[in-house]
mmCIF file of C-alpha atoms in Angstrom:
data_model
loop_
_atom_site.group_PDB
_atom_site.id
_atom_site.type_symbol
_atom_site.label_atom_id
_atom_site.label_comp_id
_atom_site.label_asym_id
_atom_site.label_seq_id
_atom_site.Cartn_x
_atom_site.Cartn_y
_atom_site.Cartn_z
ATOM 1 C CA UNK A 1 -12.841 4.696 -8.641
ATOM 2 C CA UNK A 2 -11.273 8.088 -7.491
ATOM 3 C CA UNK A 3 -12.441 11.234 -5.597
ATOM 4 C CA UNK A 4 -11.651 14.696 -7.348
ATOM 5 C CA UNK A 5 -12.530 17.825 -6.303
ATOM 6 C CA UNK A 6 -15.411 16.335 -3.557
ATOM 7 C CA UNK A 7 -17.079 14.004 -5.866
ATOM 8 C CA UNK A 8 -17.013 10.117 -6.641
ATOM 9 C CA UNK A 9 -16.000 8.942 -10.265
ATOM 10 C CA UNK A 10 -15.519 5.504 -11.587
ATOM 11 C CA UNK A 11 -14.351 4.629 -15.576
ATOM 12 C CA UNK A 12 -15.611 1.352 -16.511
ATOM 13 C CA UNK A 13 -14.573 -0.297 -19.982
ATOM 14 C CA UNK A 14 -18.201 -2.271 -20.218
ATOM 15 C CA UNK A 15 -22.028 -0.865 -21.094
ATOM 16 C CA UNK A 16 -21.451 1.959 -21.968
ATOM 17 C CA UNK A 17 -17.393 2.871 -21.528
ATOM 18 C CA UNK A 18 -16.414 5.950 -20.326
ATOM 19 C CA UNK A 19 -15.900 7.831 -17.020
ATOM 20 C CA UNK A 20 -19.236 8.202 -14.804
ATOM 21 C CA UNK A 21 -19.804 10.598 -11.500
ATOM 22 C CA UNK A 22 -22.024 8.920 -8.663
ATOM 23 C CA UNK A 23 -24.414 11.069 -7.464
ATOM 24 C CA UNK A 24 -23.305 14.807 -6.020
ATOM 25 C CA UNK A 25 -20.599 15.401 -3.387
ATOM 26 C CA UNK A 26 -19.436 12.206 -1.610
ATOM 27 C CA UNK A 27 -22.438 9.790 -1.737
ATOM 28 C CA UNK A 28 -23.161 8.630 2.079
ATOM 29 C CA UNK A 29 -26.277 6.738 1.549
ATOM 30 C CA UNK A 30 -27.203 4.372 -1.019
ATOM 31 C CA UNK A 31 -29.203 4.600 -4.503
ATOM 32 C CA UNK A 32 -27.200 7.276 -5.838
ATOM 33 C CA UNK A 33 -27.511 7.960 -10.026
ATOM 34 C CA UNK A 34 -24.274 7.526 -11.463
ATOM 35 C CA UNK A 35 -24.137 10.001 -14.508
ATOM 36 C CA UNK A 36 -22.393 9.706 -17.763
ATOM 37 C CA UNK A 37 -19.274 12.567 -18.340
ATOM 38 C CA UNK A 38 -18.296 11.053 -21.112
ATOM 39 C CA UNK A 39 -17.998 8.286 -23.545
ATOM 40 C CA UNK A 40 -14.787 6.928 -24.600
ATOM 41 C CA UNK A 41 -16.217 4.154 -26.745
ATOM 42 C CA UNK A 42 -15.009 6.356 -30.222
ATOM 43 C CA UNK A 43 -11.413 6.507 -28.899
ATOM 44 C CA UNK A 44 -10.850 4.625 -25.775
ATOM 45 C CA UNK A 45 -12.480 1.011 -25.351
ATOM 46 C CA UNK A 46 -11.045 -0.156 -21.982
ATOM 47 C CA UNK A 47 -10.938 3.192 -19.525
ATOM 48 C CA UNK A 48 -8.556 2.083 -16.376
ATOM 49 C CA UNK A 49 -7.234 4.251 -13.936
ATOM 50 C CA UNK A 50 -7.968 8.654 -14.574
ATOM 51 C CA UNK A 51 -6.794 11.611 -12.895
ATOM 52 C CA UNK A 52 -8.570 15.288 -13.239
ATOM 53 C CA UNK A 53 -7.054 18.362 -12.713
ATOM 54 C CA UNK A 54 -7.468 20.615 -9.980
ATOM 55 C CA UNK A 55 -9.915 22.756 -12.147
ATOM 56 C CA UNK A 56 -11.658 19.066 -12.851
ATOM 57 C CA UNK A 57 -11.689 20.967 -16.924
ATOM 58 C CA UNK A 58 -8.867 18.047 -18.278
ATOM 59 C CA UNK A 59 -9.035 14.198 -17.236
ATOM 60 C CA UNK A 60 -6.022 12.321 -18.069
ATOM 61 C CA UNK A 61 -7.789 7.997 -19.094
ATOM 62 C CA UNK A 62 -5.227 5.266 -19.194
ATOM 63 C CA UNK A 63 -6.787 2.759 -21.362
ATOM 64 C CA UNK A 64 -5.180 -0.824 -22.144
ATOM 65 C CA UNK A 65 -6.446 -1.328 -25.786
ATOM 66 C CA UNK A 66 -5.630 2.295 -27.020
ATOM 67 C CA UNK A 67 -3.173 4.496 -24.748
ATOM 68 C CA UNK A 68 -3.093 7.685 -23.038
ATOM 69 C CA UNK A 69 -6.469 10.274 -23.827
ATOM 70 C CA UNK A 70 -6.398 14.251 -22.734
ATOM 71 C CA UNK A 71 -10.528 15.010 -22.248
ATOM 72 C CA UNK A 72 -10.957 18.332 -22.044
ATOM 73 C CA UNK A 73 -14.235 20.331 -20.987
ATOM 74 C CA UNK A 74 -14.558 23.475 -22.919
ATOM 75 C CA UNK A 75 -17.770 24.315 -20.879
ATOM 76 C CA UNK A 76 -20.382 22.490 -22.975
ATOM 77 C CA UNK A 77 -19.049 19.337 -23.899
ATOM 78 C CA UNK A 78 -15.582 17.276 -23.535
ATOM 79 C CA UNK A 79 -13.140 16.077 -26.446
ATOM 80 C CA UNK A 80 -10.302 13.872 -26.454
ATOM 81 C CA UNK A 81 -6.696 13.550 -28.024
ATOM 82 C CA UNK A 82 -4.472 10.419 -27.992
ATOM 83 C CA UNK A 83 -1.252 11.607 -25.994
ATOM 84 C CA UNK A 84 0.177 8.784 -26.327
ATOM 85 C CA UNK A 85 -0.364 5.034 -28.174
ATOM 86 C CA UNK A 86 1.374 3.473 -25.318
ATOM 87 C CA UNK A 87 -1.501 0.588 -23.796
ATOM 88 C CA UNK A 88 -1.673 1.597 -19.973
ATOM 89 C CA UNK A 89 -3.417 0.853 -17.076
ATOM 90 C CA UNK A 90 -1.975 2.929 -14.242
ATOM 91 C CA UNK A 91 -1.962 7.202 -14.105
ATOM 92 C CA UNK A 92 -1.229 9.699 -12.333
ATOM 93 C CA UNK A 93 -0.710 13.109 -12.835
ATOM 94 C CA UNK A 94 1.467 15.612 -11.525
ATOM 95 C CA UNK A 95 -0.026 19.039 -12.277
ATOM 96 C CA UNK A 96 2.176 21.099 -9.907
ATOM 97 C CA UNK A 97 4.506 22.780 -12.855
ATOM 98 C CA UNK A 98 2.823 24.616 -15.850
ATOM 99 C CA UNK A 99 2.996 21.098 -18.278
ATOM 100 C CA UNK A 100 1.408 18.398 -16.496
ATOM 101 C CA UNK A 101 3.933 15.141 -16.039
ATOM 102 C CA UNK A 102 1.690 12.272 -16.310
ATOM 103 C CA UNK A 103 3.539 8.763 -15.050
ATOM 104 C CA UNK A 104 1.533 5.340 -16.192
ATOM 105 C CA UNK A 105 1.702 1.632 -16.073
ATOM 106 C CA UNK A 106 2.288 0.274 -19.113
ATOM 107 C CA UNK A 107 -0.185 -2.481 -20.165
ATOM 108 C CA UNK A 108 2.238 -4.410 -23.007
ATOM 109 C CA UNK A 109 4.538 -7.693 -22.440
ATOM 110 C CA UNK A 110 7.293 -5.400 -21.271
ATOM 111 C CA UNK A 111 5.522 -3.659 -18.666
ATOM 112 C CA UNK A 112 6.823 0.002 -17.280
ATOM 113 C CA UNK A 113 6.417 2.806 -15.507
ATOM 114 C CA UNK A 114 6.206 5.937 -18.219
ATOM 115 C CA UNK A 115 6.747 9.260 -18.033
ATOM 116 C CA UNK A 116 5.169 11.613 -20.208
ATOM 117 C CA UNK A 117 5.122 15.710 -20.197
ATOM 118 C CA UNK A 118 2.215 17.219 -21.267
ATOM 119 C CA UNK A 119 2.749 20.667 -23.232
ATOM 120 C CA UNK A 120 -0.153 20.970 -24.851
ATOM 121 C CA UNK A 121 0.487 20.113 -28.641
ATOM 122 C CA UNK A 122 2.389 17.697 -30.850
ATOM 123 C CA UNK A 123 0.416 14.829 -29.823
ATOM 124 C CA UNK A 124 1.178 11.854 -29.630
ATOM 125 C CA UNK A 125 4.081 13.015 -27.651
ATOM 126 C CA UNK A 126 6.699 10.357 -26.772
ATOM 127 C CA UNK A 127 7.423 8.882 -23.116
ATOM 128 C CA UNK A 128 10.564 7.848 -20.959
ATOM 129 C CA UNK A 129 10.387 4.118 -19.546
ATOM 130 C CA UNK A 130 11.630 5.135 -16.185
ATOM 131 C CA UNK A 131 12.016 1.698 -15.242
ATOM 132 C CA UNK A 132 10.424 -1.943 -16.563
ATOM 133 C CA UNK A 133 9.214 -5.065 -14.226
ATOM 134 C CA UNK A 134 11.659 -7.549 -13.439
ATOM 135 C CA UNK A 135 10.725 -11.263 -14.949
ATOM 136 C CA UNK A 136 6.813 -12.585 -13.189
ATOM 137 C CA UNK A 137 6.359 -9.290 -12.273
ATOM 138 C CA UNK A 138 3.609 -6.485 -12.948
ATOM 139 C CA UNK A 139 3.043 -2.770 -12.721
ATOM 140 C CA UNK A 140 -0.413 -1.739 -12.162
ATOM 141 C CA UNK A 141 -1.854 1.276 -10.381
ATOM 142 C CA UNK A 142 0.095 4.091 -9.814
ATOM 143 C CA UNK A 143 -0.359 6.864 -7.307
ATOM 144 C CA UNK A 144 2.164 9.707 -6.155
ATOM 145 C CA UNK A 145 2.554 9.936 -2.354
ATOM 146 C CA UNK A 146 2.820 13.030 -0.378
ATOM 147 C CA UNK A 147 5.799 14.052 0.937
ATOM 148 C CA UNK A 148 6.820 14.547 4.530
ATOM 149 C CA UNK A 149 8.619 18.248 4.480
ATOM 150 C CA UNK A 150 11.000 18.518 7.489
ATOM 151 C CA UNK A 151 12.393 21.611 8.802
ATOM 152 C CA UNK A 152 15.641 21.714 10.287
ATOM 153 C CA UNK A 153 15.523 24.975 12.934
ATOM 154 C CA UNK A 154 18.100 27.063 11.818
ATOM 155 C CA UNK A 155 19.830 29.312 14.647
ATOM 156 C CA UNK A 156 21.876 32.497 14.113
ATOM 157 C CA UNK A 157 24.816 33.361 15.983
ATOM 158 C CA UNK A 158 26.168 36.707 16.847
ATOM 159 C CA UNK A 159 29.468 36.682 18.785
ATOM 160 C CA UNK A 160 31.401 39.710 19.720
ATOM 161 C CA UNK A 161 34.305 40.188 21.518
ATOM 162 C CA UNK A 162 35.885 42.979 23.815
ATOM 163 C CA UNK A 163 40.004 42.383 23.740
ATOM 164 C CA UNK A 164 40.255 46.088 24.861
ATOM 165 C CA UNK A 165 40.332 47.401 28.052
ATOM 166 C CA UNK A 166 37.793 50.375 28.916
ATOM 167 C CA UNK A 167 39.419 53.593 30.983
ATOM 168 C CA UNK A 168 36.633 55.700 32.318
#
């Protein structure tokens, strides 16, 4: 489950697979309708974590049987492309430079943390292992943190000196 642009959205790799809204805005009571987006049952058959951009017009699915799938709404209807093969569980998505950098968890025996850059064509595009689990160890979720921005006042100086002596 995830919150994007004031509304609830959950991906669920049973039923009917795919990525569902609940209800409108931030659902406060109960017996909300959760509603369909899409289906990823043609390309993506277990949906994990997802991340929308800011426009909420792409949704980047991790997905553990398949890889990484780009949905994008055109307006009337959404359609995928594999981005990349590599099984995943964990996403995020950093949409703060022109190509979005999507980092996952991957889902196979040697489980990493990927990084992938988005420019919009040659998919499947390849991805860096940042860095892999040590032995009995696990990546799952993934989630980018904000960042505490600290100011150092700056101070400017302005010394002058009078060496001379003044004759009035």
């Amino acid at each position: 489950m995830a919150i994007y642009n004031g509304n609830l959205y959950f991906s669920t790799g049973s039923g009917t697979r795919g990525l569902y809204q609940v209800g409108t805005g931030l659902p406060v009571t109960t017996g909300n309708t959760s509603t369909l987006l899409f289906s990823t049952s043609a390309s993506a058959s277990s949906p994990y974590q997802f991340a929308f951009s800011p426009t909420g017009t792409v949704v980047y699915v991790a997905d553990d049987a398949t890889g990484i799938y780009k949905w994008t709404f055109n307006g009337t209807a959404w359609s995928s492309v594999l981005v990349n093969a590599t099984t995943c569980r964990g996403l995020i998505v950093d949409f703060s430079d022109a190509n979005p950098v999507i980092y996952a968890t991957t889902a196979a025996a040697t489980n990493s943390i990927i990084k992938i850059t988005d420019a919009g064509s040659g998919y499947p595009i390849a991805a860096t292992t940042i860095v892999t689990a040590s032995a009995n160890t696990a990546f799952r979720g993934i989630a980018l943190a904000p960042e505490s921005v600290v100011t150092t006042p700056s101070v400017n100086l302005s010394v002058s000196s009078n060496t001379g002596s003044e004759a009035e």
